[in-house]
JSON list of C-alpha atoms in Angstrom, two decimals:
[
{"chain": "A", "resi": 1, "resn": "UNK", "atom": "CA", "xyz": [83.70, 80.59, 75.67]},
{"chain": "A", "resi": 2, "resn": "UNK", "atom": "CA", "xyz": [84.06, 84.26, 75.29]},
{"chain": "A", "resi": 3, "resn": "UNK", "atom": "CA", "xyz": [87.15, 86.10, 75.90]},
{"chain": "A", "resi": 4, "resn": "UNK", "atom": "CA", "xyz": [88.18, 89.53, 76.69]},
{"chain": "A", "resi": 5, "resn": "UNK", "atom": "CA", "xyz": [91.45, 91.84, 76.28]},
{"chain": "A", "resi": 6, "resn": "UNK", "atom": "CA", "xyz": [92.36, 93.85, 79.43]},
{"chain": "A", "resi": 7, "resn": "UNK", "atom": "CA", "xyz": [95.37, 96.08, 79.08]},
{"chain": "A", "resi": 8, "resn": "UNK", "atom": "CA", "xyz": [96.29, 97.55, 82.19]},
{"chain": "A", "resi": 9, "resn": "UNK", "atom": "CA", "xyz": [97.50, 100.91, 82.91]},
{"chain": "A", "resi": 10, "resn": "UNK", "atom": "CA", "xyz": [99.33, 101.85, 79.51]},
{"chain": "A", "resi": 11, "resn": "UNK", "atom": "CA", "xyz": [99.46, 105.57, 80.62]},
{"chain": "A", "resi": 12, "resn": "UNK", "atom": "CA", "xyz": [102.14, 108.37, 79.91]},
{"chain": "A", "resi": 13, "resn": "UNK", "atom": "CA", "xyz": [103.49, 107.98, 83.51]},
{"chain": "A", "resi": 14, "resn": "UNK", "atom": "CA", "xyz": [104.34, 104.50, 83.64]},
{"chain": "A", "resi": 15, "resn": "UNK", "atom": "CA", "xyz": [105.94, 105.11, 79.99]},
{"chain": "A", "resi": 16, "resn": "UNK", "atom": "CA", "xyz": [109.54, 106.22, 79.34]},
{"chain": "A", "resi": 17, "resn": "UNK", "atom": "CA", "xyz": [109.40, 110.68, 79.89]},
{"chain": "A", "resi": 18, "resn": "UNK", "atom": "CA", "xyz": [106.66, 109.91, 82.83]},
{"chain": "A", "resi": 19, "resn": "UNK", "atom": "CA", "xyz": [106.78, 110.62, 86.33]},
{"chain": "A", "resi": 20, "resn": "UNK", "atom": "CA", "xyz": [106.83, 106.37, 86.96]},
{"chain": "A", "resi": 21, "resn": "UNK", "atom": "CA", "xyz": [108.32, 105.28, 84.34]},
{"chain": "A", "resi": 22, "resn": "UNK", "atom": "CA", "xyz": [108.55, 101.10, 83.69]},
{"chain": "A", "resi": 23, "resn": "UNK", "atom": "CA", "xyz": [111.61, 100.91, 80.73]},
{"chain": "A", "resi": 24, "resn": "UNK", "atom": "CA", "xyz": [109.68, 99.22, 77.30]},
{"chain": "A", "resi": 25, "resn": "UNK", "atom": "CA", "xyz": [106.57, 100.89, 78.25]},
{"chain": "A", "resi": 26, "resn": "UNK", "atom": "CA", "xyz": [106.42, 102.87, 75.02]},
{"chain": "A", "resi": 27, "resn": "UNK", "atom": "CA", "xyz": [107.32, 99.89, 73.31]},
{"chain": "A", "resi": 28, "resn": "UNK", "atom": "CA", "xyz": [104.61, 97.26, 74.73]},
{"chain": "A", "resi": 29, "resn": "UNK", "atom": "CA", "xyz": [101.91, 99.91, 73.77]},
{"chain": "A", "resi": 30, "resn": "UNK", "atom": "CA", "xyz": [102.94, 99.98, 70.16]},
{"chain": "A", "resi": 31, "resn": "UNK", "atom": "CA", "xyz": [103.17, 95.89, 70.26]},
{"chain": "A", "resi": 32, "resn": "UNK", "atom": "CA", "xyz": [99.36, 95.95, 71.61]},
{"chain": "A", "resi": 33, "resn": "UNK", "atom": "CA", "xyz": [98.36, 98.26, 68.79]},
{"chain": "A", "resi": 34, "resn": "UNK", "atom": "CA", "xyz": [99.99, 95.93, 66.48]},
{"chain": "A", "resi": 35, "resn": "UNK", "atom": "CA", "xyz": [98.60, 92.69, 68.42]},
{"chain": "A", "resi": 36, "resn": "UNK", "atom": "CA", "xyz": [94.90, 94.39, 68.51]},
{"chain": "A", "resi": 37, "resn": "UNK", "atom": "CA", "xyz": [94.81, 94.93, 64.40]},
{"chain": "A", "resi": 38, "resn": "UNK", "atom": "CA", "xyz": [96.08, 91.81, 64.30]},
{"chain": "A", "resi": 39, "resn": "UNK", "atom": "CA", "xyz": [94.18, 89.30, 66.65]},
{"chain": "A", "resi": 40, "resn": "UNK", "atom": "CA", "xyz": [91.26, 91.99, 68.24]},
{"chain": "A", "resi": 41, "resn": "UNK", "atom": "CA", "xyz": [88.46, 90.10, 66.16]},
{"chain": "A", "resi": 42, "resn": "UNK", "atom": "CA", "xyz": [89.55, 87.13, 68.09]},
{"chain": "A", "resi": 43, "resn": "UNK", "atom": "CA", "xyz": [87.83, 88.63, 71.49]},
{"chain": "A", "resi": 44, "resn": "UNK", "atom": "CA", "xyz": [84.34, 89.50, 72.61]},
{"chain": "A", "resi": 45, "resn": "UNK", "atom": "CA", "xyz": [85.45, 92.76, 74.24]},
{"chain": "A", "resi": 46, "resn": "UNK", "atom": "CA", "xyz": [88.51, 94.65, 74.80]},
{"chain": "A", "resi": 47, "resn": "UNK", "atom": "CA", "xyz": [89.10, 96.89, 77.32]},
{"chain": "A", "resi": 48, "resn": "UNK", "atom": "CA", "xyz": [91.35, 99.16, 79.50]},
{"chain": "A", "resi": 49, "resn": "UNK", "atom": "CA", "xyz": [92.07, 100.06, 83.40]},
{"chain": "A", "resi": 50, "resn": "UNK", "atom": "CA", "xyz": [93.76, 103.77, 84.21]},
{"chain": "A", "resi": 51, "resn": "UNK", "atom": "CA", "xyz": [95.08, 104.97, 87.42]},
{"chain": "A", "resi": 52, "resn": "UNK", "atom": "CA", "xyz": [93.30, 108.08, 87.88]},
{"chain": "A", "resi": 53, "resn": "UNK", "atom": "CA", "xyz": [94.45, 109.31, 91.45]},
{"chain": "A", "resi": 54, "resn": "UNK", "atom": "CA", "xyz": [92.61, 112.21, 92.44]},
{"chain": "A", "resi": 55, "resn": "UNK", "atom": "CA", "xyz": [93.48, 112.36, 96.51]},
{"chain": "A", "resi": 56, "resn": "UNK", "atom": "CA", "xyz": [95.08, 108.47, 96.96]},
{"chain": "A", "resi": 57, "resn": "UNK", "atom": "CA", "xyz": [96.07, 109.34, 100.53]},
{"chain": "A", "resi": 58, "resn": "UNK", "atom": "CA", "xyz": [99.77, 107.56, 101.64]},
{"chain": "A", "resi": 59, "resn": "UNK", "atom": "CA", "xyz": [100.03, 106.38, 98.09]},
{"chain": "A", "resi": 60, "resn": "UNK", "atom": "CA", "xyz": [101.76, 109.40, 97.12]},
{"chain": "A", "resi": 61, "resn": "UNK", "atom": "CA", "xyz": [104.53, 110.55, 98.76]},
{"chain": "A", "resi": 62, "resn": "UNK", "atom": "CA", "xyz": [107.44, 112.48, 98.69]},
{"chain": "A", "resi": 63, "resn": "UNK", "atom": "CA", "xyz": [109.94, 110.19, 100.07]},
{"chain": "A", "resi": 64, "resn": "UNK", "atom": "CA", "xyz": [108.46, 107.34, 98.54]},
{"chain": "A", "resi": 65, "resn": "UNK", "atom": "CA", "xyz": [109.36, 103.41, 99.12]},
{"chain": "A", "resi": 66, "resn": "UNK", "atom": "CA", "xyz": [108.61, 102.43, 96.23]},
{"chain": "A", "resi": 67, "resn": "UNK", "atom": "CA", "xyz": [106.42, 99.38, 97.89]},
{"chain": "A", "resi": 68, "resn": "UNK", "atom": "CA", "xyz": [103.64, 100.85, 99.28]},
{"chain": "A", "resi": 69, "resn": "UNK", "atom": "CA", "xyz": [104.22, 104.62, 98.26]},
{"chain": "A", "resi": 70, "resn": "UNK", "atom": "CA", "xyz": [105.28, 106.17, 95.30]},
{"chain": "A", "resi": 71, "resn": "UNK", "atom": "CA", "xyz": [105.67, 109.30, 93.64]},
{"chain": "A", "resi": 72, "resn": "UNK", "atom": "CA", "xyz": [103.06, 111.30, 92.29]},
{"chain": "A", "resi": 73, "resn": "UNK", "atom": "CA", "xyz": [101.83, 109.62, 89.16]},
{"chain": "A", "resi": 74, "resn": "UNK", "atom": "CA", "xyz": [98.58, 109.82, 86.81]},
{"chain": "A", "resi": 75, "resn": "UNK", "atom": "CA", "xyz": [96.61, 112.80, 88.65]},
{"chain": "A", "resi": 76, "resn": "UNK", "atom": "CA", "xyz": [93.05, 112.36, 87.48]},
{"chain": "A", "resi": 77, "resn": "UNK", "atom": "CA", "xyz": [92.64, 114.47, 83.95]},
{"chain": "A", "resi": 78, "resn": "UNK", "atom": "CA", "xyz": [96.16, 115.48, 83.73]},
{"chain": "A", "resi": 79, "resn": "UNK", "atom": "CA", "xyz": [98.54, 114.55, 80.39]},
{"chain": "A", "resi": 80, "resn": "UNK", "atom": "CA", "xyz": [100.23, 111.51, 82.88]},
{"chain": "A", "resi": 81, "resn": "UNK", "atom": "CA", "xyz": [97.08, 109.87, 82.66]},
{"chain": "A", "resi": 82, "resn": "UNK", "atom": "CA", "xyz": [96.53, 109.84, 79.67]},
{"chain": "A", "resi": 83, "resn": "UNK", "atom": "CA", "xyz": [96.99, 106.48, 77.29]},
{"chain": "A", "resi": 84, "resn": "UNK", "atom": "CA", "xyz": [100.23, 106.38, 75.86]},
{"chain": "A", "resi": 85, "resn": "UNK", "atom": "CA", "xyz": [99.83, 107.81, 72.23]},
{"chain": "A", "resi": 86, "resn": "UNK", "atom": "CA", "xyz": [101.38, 104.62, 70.88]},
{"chain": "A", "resi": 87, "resn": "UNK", "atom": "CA", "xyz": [98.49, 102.70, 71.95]},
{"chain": "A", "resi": 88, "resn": "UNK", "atom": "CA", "xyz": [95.16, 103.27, 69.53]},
{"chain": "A", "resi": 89, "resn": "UNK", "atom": "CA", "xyz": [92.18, 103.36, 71.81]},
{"chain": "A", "resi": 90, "resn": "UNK", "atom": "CA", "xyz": [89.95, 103.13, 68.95]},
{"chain": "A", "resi": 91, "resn": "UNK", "atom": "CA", "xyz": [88.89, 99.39, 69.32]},
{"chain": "A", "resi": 92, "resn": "UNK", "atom": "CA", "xyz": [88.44, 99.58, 72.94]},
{"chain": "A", "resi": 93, "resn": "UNK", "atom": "CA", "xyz": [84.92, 98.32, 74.01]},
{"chain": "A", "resi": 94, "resn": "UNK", "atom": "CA", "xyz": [84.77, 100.06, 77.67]},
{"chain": "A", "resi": 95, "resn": "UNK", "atom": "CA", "xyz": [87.57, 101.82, 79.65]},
{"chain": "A", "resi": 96, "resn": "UNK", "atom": "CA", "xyz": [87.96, 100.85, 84.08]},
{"chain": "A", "resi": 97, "resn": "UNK", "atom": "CA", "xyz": [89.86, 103.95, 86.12]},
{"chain": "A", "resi": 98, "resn": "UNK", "atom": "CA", "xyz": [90.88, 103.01, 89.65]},
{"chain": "A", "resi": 99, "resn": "UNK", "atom": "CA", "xyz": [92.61, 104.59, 92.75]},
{"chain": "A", "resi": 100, "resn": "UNK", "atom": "CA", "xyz": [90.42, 107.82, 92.79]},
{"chain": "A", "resi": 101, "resn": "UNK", "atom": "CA", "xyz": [91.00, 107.99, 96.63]},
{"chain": "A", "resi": 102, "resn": "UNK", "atom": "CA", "xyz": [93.60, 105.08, 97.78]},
{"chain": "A", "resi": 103, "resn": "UNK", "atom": "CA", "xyz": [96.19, 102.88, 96.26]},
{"chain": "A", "resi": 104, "resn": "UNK", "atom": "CA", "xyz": [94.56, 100.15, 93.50]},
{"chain": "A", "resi": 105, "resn": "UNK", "atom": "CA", "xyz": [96.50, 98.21, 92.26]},
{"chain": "A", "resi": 106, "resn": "UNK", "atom": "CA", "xyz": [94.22, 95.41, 90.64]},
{"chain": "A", "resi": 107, "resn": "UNK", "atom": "CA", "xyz": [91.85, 96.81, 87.69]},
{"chain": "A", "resi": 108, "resn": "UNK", "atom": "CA", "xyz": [89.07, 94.71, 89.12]},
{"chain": "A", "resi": 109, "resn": "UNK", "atom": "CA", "xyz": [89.04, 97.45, 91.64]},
{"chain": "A", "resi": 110, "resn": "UNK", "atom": "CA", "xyz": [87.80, 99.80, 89.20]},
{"chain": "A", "resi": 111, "resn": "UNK", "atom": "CA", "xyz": [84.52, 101.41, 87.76]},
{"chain": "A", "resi": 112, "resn": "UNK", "atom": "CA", "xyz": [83.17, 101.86, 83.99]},
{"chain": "A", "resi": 113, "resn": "UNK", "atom": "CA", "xyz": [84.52, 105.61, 83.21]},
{"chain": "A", "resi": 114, "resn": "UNK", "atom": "CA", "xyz": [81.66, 107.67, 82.41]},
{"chain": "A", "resi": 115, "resn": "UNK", "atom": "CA", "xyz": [81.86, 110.10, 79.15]},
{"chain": "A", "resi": 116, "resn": "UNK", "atom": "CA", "xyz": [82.42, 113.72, 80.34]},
{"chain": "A", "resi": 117, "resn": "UNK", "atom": "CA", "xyz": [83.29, 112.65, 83.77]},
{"chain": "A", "resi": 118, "resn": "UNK", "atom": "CA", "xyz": [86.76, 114.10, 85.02]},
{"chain": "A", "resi": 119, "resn": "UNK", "atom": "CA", "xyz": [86.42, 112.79, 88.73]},
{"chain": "A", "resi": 120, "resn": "UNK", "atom": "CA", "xyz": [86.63, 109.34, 86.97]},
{"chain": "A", "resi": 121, "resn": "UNK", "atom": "CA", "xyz": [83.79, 107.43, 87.41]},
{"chain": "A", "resi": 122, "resn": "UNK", "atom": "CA", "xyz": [80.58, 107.35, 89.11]},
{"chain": "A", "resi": 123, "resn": "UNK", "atom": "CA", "xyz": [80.00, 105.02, 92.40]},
{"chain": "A", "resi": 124, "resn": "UNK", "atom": "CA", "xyz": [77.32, 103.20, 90.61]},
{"chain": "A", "resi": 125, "resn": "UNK", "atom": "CA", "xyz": [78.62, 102.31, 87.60]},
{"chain": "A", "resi": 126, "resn": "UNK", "atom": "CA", "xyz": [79.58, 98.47, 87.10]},
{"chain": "A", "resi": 127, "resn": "UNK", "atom": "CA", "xyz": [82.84, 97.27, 88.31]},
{"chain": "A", "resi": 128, "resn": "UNK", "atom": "CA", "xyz": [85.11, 95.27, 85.48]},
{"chain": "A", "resi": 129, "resn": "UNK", "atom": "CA", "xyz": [84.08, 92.31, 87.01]},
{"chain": "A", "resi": 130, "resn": "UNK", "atom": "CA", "xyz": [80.63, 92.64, 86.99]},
{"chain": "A", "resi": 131, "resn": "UNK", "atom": "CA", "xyz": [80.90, 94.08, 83.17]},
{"chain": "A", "resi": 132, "resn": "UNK", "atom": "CA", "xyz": [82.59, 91.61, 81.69]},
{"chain": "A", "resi": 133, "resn": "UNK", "atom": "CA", "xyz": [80.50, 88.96, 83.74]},
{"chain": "A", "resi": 134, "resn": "UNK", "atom": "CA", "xyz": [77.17, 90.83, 82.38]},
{"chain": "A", "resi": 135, "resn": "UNK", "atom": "CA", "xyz": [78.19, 89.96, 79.02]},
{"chain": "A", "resi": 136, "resn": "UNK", "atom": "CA", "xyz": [78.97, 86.47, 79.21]},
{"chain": "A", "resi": 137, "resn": "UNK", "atom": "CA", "xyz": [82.92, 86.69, 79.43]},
{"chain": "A", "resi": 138, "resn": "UNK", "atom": "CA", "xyz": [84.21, 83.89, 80.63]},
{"chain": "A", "resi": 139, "resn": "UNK", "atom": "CA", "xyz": [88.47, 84.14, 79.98]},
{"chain": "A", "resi": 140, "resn": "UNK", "atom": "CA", "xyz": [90.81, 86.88, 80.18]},
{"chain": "A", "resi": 141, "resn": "UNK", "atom": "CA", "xyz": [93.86, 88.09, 78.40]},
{"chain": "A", "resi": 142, "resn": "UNK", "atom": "CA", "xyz": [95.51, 90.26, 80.69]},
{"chain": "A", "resi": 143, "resn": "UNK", "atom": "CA", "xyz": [98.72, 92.76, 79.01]},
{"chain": "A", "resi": 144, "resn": "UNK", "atom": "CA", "xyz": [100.33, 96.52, 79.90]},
{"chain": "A", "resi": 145, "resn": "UNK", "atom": "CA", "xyz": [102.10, 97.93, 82.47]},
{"chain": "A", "resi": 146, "resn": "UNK", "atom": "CA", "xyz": [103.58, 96.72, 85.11]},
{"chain": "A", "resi": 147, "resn": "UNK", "atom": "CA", "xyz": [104.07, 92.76, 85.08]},
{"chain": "A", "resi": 148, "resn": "UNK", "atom": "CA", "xyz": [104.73, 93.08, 88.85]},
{"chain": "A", "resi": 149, "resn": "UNK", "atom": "CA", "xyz": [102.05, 95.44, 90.34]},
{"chain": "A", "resi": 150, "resn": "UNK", "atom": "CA", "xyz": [99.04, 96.15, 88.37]},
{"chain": "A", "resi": 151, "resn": "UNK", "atom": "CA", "xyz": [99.01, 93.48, 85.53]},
{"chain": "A", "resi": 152, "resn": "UNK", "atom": "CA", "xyz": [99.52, 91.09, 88.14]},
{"chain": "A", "resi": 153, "resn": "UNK", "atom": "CA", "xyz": [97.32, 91.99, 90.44]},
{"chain": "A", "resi": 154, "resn": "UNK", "atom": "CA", "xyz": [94.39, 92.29, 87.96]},
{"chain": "A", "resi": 155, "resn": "UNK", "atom": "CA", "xyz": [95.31, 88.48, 86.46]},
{"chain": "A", "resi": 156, "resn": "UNK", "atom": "CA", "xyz": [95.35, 87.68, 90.37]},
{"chain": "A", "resi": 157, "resn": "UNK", "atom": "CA", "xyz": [91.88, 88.87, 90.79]},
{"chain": "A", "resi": 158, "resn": "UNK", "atom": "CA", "xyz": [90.45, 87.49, 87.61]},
{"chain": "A", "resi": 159, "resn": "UNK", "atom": "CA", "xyz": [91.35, 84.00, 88.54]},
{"chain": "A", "resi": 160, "resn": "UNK", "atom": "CA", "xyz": [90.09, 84.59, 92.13]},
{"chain": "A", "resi": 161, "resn": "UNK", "atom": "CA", "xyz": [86.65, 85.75, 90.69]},
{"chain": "A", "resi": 162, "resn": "UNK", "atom": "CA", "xyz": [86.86, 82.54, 88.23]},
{"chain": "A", "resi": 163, "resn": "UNK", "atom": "CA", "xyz": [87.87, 83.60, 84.42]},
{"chain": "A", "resi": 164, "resn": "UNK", "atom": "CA", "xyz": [90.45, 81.50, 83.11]},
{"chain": "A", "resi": 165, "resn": "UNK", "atom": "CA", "xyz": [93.50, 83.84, 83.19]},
{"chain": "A", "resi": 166, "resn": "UNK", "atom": "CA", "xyz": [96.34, 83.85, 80.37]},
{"chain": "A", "resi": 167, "resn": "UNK", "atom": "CA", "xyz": [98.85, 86.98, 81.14]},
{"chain": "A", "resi": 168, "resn": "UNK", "atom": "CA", "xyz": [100.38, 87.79, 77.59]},
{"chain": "A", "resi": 169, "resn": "UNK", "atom": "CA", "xyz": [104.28, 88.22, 78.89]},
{"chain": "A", "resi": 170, "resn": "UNK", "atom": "CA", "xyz": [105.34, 89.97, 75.93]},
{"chain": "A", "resi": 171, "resn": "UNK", "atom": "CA", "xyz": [102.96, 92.58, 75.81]},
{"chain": "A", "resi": 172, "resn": "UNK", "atom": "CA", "xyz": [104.08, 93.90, 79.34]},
{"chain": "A", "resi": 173, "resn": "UNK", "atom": "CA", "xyz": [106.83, 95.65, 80.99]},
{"chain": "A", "resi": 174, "resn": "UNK", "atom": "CA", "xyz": [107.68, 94.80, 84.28]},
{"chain": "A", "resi": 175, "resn": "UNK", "atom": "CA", "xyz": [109.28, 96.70, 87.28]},
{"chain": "A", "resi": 176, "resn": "UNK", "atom": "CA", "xyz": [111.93, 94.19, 88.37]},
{"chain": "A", "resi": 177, "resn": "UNK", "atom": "CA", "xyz": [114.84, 92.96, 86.41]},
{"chain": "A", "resi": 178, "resn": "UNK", "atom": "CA", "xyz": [113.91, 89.52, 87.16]},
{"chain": "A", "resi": 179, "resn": "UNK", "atom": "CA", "xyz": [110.03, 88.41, 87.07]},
{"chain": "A", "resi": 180, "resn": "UNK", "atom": "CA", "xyz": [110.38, 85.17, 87.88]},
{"chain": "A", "resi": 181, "resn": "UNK", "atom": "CA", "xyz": [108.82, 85.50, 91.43]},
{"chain": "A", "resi": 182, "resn": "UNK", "atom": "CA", "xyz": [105.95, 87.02, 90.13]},
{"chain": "A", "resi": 183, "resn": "UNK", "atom": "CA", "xyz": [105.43, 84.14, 87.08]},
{"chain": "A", "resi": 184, "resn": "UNK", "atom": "CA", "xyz": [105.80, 81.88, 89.81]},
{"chain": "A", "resi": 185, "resn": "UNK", "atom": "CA", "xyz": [102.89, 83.62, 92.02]},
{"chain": "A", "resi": 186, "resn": "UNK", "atom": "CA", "xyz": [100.87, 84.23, 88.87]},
{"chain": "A", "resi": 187, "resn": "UNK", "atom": "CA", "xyz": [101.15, 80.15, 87.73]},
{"chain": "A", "resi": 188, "resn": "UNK", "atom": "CA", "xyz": [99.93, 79.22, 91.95]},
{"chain": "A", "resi": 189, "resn": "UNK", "atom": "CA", "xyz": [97.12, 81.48, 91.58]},
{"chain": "A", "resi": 190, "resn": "UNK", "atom": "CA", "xyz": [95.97, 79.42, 88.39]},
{"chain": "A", "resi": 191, "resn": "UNK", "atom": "CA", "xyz": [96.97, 82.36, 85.96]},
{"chain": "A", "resi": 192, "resn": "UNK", "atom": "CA", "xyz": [98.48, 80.53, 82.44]},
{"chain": "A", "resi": 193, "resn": "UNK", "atom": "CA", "xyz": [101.29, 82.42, 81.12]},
{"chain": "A", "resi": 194, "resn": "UNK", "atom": "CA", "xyz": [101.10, 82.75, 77.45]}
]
């Protein structure tokens, strides 16, 4: 067995002071500081997922619905997108930016950031899936920002593509006062919650 870290989305926008801010964000990216120093020798690679929106079409909006469209948030290269400065990048094996040109939610939707690149990514470098599957990864830890949306959706799609799933529930911030529903659709789609 070989397990990996993915934190999802711990970026200045989705913290307090951003344009989509989740309420604790600044606060669950000091925890996984702390929890990396602490337990990061205990996985085989660590990594992170960014929105990085350069033209996501009807995901931005200016009357937003907060469902499908939102407001502007973590424009590719801009201070927003940036990692919270609470959170120390320095142990972080590889780094997955999504949503260059339409709504991604799920960080399994994204591609290896390459150094020196500002449009995010190029379109053949390896997905997270297929990098944590090329080095023999078979669980997940999945932690950030928000329970609801993104952390979600990338525990979803790790189960789907078969890593045994654990999300860490107290090194995320969620959207929704009440996160029940999405524990409950997280535990049917064979995610542990730890």
């Amino acid at each position: 067995m070989k397990r990996a870290l993915i934190i999802v989305d711990v970026q200045k926008d989705f913290c307090e002071g951003g344009s989509l801010a989740v309420d604790g964000g600044a606060a669950v990216a000091s925890r996984l500081t702390d929890y990396v120093e602490q337990h990061g020798e205990e996985y085989g690679a660590i990594v992170t997922t960014q929105d990085w929106h350069i033209k996501p079409g009807d995901h931005f909006s200016e009357t937003p619905d907060f469902v499908d469209s939102w407001p502007p948030h973590c424009v590719a290269g801009t201070q927003g997108a940036a990692f919270h400065p609470n959170l120390d990048v320095s142990s972080v094996d590889a780094m997955f930016r999504k949503g260059q040109y339409a709504a991604a939610y799920s960080g399994f939707e994204g591609h290896l950031a390459q150094a020196g690149d500002a449009q995010g990514t190029a379109e053949d470098s390896p997905s997270l899936g297929e990098w944590l599957s090329q080095r023999g990864v078979t669980d997940v830890d999945v932690a950030g920002i928000a329970t609801d949306y993104c952390v979600r959706a990338t525990a979803l799609d790790a189960a789907r593509a078969g890593f045994h799933t654990r999300v860490l529930k107290e090194l995320c911030a969620g959207i929704a006062d009440d996160l029940e529903p999405t524990y409950r659709e997280l535990e049917a789609g064979g995610v542990a919650l730890a």
